[in-house]
CSV table of N, CA, C and O in Angstrom, one decimal:
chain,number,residue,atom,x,y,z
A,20,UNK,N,-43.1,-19.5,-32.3
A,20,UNK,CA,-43.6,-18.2,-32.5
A,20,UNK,C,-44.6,-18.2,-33.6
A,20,UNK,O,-44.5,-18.8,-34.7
A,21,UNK,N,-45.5,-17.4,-33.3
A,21,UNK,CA,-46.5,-17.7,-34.9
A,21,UNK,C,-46.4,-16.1,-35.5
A,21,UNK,O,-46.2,-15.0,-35.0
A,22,UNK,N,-46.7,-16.6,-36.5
A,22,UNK,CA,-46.6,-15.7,-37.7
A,22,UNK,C,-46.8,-14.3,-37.8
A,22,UNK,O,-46.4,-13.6,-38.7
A,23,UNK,N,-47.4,-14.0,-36.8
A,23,UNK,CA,-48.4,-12.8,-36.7
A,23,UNK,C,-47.0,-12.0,-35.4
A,23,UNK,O,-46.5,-11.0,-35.8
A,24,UNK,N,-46.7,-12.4,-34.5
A,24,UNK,CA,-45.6,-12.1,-33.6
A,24,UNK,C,-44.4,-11.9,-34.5
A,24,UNK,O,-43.8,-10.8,-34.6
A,25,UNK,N,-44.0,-13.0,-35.1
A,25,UNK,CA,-43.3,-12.4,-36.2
A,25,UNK,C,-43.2,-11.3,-37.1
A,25,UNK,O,-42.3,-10.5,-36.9
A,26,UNK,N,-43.7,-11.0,-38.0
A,26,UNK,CA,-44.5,-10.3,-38.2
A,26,UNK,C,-43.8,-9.1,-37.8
A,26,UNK,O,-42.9,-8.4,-38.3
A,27,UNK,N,-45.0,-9.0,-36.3
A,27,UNK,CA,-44.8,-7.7,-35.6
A,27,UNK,C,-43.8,-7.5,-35.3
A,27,UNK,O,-43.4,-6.4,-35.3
A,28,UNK,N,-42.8,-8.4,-35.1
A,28,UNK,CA,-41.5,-7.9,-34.3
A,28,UNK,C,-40.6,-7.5,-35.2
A,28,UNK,O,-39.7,-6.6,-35.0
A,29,UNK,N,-40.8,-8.4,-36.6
A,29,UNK,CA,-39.8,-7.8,-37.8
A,29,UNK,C,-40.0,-6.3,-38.1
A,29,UNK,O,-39.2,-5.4,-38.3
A,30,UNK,N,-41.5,-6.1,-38.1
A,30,UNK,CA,-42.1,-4.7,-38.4
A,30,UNK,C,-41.5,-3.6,-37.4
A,30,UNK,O,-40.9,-2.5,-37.8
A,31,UNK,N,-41.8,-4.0,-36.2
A,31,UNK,CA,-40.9,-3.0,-35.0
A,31,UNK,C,-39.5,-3.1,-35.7
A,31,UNK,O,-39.3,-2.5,-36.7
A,32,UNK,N,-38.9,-3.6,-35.3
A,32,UNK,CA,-37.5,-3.8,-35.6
A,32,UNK,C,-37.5,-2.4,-37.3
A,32,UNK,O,-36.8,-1.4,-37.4
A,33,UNK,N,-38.0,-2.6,-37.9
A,33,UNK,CA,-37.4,-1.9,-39.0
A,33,UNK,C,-38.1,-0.5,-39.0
A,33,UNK,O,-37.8,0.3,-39.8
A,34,UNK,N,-39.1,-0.3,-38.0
A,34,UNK,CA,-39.5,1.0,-37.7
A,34,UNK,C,-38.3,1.4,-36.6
A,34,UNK,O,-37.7,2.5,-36.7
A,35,UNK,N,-38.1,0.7,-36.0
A,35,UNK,CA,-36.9,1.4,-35.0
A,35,UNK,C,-35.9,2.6,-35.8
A,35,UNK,O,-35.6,3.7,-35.7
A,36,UNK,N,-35.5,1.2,-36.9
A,36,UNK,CA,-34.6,1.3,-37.3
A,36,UNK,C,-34.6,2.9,-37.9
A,36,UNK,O,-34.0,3.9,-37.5
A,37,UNK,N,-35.5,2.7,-39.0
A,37,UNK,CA,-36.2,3.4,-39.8
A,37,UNK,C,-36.3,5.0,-39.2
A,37,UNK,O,-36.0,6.0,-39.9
A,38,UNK,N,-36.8,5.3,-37.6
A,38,UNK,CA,-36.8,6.1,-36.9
A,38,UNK,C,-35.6,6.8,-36.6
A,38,UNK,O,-35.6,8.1,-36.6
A,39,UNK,N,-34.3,5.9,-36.2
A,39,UNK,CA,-33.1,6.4,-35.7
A,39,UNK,C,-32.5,6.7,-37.2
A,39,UNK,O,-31.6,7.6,-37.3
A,40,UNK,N,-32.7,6.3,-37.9
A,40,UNK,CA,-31.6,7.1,-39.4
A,40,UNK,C,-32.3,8.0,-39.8
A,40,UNK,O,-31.6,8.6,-40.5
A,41,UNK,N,-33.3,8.4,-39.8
A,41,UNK,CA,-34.8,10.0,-39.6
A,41,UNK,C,-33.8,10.8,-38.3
A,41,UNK,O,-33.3,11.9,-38.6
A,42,UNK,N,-33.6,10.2,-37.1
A,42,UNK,CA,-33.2,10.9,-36.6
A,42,UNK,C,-31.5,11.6,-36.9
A,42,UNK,O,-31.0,12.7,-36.9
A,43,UNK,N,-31.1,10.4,-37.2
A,43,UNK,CA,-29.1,11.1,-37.6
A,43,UNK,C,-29.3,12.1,-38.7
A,43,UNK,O,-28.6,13.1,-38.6
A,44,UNK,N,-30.2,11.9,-39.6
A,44,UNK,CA,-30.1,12.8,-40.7
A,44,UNK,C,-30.8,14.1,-40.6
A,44,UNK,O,-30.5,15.1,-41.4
A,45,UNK,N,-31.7,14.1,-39.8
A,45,UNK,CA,-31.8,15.7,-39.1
A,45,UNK,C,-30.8,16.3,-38.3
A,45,UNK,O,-30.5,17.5,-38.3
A,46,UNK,N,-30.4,15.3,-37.8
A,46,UNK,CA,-29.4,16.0,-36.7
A,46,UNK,C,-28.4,16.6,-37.5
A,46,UNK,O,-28.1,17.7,-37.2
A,47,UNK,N,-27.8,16.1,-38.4
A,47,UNK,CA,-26.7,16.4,-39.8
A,47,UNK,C,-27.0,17.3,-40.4
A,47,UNK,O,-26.1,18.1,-40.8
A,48,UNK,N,-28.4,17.7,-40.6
A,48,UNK,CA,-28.9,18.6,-41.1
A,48,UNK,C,-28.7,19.8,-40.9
A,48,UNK,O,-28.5,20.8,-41.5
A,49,UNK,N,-28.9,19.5,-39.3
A,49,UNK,CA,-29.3,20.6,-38.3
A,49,UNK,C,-28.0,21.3,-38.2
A,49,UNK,O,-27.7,22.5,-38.2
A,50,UNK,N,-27.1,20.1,-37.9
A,50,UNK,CA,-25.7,20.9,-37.9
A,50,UNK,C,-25.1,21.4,-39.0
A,50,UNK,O,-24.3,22.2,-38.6
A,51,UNK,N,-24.9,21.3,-40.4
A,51,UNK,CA,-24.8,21.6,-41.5
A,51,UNK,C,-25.6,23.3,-41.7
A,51,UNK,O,-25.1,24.2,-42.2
A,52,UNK,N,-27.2,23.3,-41.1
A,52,UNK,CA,-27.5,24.8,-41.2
A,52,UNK,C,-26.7,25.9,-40.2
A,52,UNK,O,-26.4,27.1,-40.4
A,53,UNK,N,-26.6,25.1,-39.1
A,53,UNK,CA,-25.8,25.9,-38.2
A,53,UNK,C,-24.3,26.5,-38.4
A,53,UNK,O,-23.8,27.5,-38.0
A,54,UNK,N,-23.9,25.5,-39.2
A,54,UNK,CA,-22.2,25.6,-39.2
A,54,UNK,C,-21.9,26.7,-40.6
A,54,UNK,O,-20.8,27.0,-40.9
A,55,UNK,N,-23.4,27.0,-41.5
A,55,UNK,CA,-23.6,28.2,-42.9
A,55,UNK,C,-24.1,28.7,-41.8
A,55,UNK,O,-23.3,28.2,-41.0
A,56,UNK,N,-24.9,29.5,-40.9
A,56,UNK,CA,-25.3,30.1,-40.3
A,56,UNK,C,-24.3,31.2,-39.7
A,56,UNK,O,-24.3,32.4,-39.7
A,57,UNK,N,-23.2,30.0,-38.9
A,57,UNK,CA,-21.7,31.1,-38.2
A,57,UNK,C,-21.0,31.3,-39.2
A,57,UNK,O,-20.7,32.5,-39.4
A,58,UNK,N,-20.6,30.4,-40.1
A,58,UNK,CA,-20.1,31.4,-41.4
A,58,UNK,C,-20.1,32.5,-41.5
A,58,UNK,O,-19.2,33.2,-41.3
A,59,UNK,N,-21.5,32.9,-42.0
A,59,UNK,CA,-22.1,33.8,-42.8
A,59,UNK,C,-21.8,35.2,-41.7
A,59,UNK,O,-21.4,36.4,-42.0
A,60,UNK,N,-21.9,34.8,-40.8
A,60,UNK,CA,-21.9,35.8,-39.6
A,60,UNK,C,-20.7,36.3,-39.1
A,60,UNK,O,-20.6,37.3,-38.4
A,61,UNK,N,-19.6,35.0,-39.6
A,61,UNK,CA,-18.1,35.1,-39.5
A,61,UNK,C,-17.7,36.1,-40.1
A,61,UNK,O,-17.0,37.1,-39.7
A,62,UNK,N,-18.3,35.7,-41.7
A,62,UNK,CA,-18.1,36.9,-42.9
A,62,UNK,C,-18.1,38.3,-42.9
A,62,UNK,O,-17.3,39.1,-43.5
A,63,UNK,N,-19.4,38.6,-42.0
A,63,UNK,CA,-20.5,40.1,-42.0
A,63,UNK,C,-18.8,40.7,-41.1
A,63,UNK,O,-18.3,41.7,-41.5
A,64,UNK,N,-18.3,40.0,-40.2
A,64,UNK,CA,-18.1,40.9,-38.9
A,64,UNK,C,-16.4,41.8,-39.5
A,64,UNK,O,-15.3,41.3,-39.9
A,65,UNK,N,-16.9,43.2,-39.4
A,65,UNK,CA,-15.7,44.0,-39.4
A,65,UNK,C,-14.5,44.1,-38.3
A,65,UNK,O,-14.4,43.7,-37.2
A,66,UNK,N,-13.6,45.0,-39.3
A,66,UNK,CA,-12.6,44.9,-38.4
A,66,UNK,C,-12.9,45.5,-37.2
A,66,UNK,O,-13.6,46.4,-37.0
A,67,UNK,N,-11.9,44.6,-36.1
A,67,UNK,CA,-12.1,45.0,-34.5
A,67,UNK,C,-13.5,44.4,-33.9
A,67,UNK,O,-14.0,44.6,-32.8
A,68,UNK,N,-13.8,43.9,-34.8
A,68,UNK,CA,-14.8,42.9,-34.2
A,68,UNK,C,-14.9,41.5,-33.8
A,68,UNK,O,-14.6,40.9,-34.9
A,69,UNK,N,-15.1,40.4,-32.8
A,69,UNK,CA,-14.8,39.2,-32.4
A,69,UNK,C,-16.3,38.6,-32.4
A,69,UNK,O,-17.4,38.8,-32.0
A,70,UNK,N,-15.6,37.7,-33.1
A,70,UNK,CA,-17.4,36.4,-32.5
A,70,UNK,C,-16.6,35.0,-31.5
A,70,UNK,O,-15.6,34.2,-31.6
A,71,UNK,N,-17.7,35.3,-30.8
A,71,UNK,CA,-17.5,34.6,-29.5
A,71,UNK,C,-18.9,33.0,-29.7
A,71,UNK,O,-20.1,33.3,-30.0
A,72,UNK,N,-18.5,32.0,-29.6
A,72,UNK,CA,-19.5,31.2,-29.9
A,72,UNK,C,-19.5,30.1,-28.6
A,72,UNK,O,-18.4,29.8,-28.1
A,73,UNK,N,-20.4,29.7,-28.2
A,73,UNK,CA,-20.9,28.9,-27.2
A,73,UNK,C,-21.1,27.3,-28.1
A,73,UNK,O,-21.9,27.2,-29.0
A,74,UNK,N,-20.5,26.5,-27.7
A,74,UNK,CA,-21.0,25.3,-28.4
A,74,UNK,C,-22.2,24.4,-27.5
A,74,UNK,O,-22.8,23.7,-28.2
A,75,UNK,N,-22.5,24.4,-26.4
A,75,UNK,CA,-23.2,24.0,-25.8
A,75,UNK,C,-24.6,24.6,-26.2
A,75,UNK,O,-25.6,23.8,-26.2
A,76,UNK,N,-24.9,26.0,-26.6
A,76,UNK,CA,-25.9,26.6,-27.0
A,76,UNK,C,-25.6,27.2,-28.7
A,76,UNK,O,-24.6,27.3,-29.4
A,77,UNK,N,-26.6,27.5,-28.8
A,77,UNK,CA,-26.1,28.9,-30.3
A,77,UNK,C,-26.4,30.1,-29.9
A,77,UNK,O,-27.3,30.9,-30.3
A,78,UNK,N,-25.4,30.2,-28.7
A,78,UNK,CA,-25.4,31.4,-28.7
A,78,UNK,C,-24.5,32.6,-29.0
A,78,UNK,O,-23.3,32.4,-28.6
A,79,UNK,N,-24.5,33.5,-29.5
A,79,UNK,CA,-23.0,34.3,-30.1
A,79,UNK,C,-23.1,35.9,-29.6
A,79,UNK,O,-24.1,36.6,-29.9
A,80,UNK,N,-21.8,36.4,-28.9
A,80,UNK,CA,-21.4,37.4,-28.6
A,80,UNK,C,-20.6,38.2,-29.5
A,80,UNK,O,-19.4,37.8,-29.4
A,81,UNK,N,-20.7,39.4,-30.6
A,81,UNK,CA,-20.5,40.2,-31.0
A,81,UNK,C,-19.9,41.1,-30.2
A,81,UNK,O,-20.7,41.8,-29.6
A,82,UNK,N,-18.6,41.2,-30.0
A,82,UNK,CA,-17.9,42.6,-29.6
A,82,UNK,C,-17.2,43.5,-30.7
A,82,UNK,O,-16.7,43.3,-31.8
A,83,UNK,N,-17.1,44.7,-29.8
A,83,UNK,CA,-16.3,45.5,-31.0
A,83,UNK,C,-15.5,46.3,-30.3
A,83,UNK,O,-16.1,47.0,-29.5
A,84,UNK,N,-14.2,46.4,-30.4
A,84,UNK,CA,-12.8,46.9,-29.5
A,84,UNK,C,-13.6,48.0,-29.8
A,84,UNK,O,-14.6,48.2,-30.6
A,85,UNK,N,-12.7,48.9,-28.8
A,85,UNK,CA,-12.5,50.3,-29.1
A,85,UNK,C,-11.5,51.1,-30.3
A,85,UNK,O,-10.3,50.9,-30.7
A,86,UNK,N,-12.5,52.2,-30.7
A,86,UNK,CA,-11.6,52.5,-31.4
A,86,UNK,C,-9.9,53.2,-31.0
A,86,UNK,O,-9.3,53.4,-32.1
A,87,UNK,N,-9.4,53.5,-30.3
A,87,UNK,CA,-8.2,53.2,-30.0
A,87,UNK,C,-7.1,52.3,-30.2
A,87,UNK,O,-6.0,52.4,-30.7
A,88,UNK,N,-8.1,51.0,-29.5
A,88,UNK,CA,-7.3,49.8,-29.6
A,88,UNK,C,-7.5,48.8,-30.1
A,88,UNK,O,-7.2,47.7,-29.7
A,89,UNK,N,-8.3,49.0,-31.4
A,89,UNK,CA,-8.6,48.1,-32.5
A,89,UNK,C,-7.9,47.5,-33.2
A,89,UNK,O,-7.4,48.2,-34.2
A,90,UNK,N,-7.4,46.0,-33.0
A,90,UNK,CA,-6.5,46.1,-33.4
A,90,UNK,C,-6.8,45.0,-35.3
A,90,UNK,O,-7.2,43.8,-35.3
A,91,UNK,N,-6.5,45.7,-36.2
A,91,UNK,CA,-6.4,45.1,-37.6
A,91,UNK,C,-6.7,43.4,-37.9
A,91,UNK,O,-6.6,42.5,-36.9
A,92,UNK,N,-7.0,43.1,-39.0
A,92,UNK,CA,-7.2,41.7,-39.1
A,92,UNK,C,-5.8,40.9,-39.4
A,92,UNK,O,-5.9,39.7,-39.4
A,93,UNK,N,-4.8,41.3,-39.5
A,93,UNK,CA,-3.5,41.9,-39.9
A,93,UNK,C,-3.1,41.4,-38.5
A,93,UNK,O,-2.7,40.2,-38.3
A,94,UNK,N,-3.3,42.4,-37.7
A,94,UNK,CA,-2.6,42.4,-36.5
A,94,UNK,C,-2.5,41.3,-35.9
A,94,UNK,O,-1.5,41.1,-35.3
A,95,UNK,N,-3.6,40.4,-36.0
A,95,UNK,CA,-4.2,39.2,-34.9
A,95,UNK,C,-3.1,38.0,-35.3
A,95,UNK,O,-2.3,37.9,-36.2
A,96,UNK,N,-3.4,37.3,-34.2
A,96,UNK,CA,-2.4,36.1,-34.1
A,96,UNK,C,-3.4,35.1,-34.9
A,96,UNK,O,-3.1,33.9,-35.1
């Protein structure tokens, strides 16, 4: 193999590399903003209120019982 192939191939090889741990640590990132994100959102929600979360998406449904049958933070299992 001459020098220059070498070389190149060491060079790829550590750009690969170089690429996919760029990639984990966004992704970590990413999930780390998300997971302060539902927090925060966990926090906001009053009583008689439910957060519903989708893990496949970010997506979140906010409901809020009726006032009748609202039932306490207390109450919940």
């Amino acid at each position: 193999m001459d020098p220059a192939t070498a070389a190149l191939t060491v060079g790829a090889v550590i750009v690969a590399k170089g690429c996919a741990l760029l990639a984990l640590l966004l992704r970590l990132r990413h999930e780390r903003a998300r997971r302060r994100y539902v927090v925060r959102i966990a926090q906001g929600l009053g009583d008689g209120q439910e957060l519903e979360l989708d893990d496949d998406a970010l997506r979140l449904r906010i409901t809020r019982a009726g006032a009748g049958g609202a039932a306490s933070r207390d109450d919940r299992a």
